[in-house]
CSV table of C-alpha atoms in Angstrom, one decimal:
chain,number,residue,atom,x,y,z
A,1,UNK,CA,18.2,19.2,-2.6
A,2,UNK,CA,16.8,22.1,-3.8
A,3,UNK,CA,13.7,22.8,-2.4
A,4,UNK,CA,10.5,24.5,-4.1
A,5,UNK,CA,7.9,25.2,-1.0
A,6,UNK,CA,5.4,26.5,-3.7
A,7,UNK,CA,5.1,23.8,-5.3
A,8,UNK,CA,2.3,21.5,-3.4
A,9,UNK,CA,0.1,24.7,-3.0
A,10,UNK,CA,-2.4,23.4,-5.5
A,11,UNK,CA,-5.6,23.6,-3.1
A,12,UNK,CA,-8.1,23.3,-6.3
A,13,UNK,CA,-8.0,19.3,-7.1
A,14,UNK,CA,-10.3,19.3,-10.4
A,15,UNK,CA,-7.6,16.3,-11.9
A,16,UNK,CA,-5.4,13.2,-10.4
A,17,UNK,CA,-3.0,10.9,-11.4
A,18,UNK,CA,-2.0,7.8,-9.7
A,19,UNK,CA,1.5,6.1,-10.1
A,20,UNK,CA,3.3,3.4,-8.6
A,21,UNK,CA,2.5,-0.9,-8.5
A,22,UNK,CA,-0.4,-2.7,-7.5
A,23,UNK,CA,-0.8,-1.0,-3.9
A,24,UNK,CA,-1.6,1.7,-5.8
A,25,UNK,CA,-3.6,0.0,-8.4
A,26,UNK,CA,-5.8,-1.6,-5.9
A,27,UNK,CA,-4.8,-5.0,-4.9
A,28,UNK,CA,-7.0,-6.6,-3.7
A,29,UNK,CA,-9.9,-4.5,-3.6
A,30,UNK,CA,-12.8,-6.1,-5.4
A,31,UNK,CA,-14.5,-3.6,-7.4
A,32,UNK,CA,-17.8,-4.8,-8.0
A,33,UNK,CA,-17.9,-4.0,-11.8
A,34,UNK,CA,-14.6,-6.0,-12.4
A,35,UNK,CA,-11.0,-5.9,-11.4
A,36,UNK,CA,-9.9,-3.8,-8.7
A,37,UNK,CA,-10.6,-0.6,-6.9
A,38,UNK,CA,-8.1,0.7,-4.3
A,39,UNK,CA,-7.2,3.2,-2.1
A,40,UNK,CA,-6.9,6.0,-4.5
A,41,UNK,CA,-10.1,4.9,-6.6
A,42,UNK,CA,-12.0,5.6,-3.3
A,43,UNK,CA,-10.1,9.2,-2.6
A,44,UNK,CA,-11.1,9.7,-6.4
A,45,UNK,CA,-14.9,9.2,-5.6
A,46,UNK,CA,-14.2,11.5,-3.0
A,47,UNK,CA,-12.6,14.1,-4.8
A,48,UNK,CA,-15.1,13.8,-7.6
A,49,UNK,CA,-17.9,14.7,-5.0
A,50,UNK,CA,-16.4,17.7,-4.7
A,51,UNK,CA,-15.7,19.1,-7.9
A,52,UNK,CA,-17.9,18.5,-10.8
A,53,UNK,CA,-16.0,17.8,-13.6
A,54,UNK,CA,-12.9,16.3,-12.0
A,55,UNK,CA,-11.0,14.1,-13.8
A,56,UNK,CA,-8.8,10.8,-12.6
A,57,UNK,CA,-6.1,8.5,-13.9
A,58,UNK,CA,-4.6,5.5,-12.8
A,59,UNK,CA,-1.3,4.2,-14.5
A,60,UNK,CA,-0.2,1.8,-11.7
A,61,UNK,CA,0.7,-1.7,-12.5
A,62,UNK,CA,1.1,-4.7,-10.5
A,63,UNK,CA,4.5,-5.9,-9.9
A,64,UNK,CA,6.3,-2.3,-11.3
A,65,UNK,CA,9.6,-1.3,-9.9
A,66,UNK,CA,10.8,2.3,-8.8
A,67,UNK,CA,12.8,2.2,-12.2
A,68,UNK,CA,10.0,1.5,-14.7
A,69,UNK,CA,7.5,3.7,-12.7
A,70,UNK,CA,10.0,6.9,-13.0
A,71,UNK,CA,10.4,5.5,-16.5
A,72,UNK,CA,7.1,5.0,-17.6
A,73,UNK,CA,4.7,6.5,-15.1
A,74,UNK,CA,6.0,9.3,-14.6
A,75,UNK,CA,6.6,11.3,-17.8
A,76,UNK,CA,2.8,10.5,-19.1
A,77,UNK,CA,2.0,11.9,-15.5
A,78,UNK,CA,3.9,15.2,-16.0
A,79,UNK,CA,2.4,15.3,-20.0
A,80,UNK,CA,-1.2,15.1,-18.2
A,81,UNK,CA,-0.3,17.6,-16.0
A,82,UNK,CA,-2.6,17.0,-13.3
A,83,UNK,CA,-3.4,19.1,-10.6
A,84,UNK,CA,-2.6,16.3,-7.8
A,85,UNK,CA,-0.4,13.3,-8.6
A,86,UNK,CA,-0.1,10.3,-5.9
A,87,UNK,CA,3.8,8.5,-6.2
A,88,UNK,CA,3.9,5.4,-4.4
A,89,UNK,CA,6.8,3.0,-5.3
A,90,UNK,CA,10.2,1.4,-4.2
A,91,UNK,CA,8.5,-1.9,-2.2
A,92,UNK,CA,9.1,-4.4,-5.0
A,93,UNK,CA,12.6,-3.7,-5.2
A,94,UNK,CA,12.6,-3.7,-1.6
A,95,UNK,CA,11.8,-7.0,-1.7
A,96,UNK,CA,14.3,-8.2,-4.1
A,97,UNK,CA,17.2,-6.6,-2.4
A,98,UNK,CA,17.8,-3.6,-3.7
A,99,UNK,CA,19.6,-0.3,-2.3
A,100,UNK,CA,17.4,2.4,-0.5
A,101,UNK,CA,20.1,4.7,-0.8
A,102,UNK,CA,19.8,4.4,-4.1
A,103,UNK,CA,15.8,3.9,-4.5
A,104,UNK,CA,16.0,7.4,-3.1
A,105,UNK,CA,18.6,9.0,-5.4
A,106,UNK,CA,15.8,7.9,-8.3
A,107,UNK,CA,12.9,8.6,-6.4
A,108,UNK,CA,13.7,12.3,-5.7
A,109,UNK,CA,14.1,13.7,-9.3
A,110,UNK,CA,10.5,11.7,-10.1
A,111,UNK,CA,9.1,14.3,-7.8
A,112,UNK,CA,10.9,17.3,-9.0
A,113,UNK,CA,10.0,16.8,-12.8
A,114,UNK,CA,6.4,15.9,-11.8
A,115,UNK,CA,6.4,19.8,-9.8
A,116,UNK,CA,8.1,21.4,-12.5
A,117,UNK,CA,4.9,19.8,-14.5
A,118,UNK,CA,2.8,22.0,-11.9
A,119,UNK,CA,1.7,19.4,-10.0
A,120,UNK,CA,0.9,19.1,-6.2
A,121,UNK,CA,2.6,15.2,-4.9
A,122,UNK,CA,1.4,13.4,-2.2
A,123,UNK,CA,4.3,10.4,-1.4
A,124,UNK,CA,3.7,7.4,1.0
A,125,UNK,CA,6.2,5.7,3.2
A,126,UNK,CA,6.3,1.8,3.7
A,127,UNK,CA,4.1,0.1,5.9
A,128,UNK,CA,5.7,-1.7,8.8
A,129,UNK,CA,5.7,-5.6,8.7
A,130,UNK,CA,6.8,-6.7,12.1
A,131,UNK,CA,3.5,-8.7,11.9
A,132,UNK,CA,4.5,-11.1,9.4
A,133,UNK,CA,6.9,-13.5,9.7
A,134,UNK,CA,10.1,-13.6,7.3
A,135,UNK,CA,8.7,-9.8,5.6
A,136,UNK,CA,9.3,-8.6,9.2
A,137,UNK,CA,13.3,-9.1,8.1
A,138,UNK,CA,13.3,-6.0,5.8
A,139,UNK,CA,12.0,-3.7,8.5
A,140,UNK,CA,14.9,-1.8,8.9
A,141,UNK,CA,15.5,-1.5,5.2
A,142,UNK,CA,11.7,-0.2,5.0
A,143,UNK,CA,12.0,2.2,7.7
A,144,UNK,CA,15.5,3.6,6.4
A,145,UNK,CA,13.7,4.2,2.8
A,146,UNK,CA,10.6,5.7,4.6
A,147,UNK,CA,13.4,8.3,6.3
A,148,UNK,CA,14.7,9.3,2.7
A,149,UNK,CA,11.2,10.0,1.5
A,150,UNK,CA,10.7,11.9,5.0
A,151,UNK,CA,13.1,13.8,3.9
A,152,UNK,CA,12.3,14.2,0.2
A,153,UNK,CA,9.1,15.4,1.1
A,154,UNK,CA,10.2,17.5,3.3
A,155,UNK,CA,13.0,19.1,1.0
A,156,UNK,CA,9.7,19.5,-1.7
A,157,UNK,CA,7.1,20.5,0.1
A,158,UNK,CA,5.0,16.9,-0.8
A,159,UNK,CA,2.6,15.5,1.6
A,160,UNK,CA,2.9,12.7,2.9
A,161,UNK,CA,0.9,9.8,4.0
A,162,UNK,CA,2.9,7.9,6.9
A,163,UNK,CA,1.6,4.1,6.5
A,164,UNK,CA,4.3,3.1,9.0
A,165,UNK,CA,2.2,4.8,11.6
A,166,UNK,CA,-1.0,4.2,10.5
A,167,UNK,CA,-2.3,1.6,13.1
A,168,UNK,CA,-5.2,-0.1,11.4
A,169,UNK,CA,-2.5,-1.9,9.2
A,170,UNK,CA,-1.0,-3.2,12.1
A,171,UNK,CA,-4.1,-5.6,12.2
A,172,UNK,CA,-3.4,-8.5,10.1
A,173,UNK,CA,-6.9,-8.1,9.1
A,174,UNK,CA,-6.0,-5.4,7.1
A,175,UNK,CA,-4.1,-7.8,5.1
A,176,UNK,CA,-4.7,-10.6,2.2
A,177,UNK,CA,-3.1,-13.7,2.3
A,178,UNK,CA,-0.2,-13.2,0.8
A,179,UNK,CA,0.7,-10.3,3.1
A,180,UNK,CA,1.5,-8.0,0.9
A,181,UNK,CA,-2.0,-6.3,-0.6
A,182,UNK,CA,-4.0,-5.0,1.1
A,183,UNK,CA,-7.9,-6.0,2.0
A,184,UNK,CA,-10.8,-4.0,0.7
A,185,UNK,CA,-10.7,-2.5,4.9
A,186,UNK,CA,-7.1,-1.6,4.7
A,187,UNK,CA,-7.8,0.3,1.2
A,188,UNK,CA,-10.5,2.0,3.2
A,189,UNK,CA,-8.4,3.5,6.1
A,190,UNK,CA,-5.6,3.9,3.4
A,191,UNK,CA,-8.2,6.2,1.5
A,192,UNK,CA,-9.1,7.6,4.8
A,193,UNK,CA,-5.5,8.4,6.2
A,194,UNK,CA,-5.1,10.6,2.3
A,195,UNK,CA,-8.0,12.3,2.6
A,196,UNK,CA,-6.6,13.2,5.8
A,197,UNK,CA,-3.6,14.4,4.6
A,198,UNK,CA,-5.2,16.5,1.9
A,199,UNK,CA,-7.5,17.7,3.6
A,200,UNK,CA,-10.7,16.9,1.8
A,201,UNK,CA,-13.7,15.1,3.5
A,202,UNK,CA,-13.1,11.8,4.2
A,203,UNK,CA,-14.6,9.1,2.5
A,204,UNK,CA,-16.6,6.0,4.1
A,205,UNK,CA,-15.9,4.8,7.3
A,206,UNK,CA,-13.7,1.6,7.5
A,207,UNK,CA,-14.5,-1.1,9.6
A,208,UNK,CA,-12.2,-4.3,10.6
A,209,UNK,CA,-14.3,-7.1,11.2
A,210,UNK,CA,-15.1,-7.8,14.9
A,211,UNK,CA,-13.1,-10.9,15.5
A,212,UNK,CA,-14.4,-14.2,15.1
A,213,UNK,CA,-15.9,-15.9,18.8
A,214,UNK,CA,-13.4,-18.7,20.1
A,215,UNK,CA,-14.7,-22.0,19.2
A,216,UNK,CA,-16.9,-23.7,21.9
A,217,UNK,CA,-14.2,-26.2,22.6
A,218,UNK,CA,-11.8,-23.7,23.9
A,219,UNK,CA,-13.8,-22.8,26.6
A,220,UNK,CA,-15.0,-26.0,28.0
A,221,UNK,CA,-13.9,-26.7,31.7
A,222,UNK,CA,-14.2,-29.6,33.9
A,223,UNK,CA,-16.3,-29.6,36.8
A,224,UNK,CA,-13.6,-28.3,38.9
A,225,UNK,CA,-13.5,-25.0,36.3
A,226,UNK,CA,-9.8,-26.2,34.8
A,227,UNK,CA,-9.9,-25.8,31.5
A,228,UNK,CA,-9.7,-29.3,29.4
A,229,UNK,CA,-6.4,-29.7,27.5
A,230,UNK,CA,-4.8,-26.6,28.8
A,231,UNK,CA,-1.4,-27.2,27.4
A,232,UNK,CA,-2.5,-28.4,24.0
A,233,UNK,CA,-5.3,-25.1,24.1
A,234,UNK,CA,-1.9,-23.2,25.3
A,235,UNK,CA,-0.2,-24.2,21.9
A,236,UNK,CA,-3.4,-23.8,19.5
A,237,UNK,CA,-2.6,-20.1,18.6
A,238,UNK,CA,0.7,-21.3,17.6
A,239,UNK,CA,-0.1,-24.3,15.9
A,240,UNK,CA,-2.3,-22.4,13.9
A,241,UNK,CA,0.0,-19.9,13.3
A,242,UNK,CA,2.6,-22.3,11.6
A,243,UNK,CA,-0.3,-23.6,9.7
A,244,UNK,CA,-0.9,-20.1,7.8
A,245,UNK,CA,2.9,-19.6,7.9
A,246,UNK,CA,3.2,-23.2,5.7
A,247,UNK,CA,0.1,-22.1,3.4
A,248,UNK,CA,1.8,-19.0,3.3
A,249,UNK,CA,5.3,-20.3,1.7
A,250,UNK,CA,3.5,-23.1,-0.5
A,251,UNK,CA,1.1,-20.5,-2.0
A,252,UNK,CA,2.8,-17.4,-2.5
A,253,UNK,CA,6.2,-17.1,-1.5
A,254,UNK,CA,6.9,-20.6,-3.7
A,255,UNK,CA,5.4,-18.7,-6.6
A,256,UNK,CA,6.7,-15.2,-5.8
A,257,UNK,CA,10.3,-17.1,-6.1
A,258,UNK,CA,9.7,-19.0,-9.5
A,259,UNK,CA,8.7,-15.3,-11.0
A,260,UNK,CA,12.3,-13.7,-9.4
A,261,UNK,CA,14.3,-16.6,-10.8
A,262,UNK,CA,12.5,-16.7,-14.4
A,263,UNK,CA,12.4,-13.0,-14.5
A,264,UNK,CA,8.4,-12.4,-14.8
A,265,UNK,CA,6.5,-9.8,-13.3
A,266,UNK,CA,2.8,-10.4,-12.1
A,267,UNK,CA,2.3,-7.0,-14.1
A,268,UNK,CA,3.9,-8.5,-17.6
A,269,UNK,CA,1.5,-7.5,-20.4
A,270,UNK,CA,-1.2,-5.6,-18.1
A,271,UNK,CA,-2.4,-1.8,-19.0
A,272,UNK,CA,-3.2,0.8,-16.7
A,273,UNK,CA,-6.2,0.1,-15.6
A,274,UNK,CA,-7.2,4.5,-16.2
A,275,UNK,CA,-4.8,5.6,-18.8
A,276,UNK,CA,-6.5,8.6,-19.7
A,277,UNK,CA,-8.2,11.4,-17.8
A,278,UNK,CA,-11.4,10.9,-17.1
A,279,UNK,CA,-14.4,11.7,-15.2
A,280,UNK,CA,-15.4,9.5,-12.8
């Protein structure tokens, strides 16, 4: 790898372009005047506060692979030319079984044509899912793709925004449903962890809600202070957890498998949400 320490030395940020699927997009972040807001909408606002006049896109799409980001993304990226781009991609084919090895070998000449455009990149590595049940299987496969883009950035000069360390998304708060997107309080510390890394004032504080009290059942004793039920309160937590694990597979792992065998993404047909840069 050839590497071009000059390049990420862009320390004026007056324009940004996101790229990459719908972590990057903003699932699912409720943005109260419609659709989605995200991670990088929030570092955005919080570049825009600092520069008048800057400028943002977003050309991530729910559902995108590595292939059709580097494809698509990517060269309307380098035609903008912005001073900062964000690249976040490779976890959809993760999930379908493709190579990291080779996920890297594509990733790495998306970040040199987006330099040569003049751009600073900031890259983000996996998250770690040994919180989920049946996701937690590709956590070796993450962490060996996070270690190529370690490496990548490295090589370049990028920064880099380490998710796999980040501890708020080890909360399964953090996470929707479907755990894979990311609550409007993981987008936060998301935002939070970039502005970090890029060393611009940090946007709002995020928050993970306090958890909820145990029910008054739980704690009800009999007069000699044993609590009632014991084993069956002993296997509750568990109970639950197969309940969530069932609602899990029935609504979104059922459905993420129909797409995979019919060949549809959940991004067919959608535009960027910012194709064009704008103020914000």
């Amino acid at each position: 790898m050839v590497r071009m320490p000059e390049s990420n030395l862009v320390s004026v940020i007056e324009a940004f372009v996101a790229l990459g699927d719908s972590f990057t997009e903003g699932l699912n972040d409720p943005d109260p005047g419609g659709g989605f807001r995200g991670w990088a909408d929030r570092v955005a606002a919080a570049l825009a506060a600092q520069r008048p006049g800057f400028r943002y896109a977003n050309l991530a799409i729910r559902g995108k692979l590595l292939g059709q980001v580097v494809a698509e993304q990517v060269p309307r990226a380098a035609e903008l030319a912005p001073d900062l781009v964000s690249l976040a991609a490779g976890g959809n084919d993760i999930l379908r079984g493709h190579d990291v090895d080779e996920l890297a070998a594509a990733f790495e000449p998306a970040v040199a044509r987006l330099q040569a455009a003049g751009c600073r990149v900031v890259i983000f590595t996996g998250f770690d899912p040994r919180m989920f049940p049946v996701i937690r299987l590709l956590r070796g496969r993450i962490a060996a793709y996070n270690m190529h883009l370690r490496g990548i950035a490295d090589a370049y000069g990028c920064d880099l925004v380490d998710l796999w360390s980040l501890r708020a998304l080890k909360d399964t708060r953090a996470w929707s449903p479907d755990r894979l997107h990311l609550t409007t309080e993981g987008h936060r510390h998301v935002a939070r962890r970039a502005c970090e890394v890029l060393g611009i004032p940090v946007p709002e504080p995020g928050q993970l809600p306090v958890p909820p009290a145990a029910p008054a059942s739980a704690n009800r004793t009999r007069a000699n202070g044993v609590p009632a039920n014991r084993a069956l309160a002993k296997r509750a937590p568990w109970l639950a957890a197969r309940r969530q694990d069932a609602r899990w597979a029935r609504e979104y792992a059922g459905p993420w498998m129909r797409r995979r065998l019919t060949g549809t993404s959940s991004g067919a047909g959608l535009p960027p949400k910012r194709p064009d840069l704008l103020p914000v």
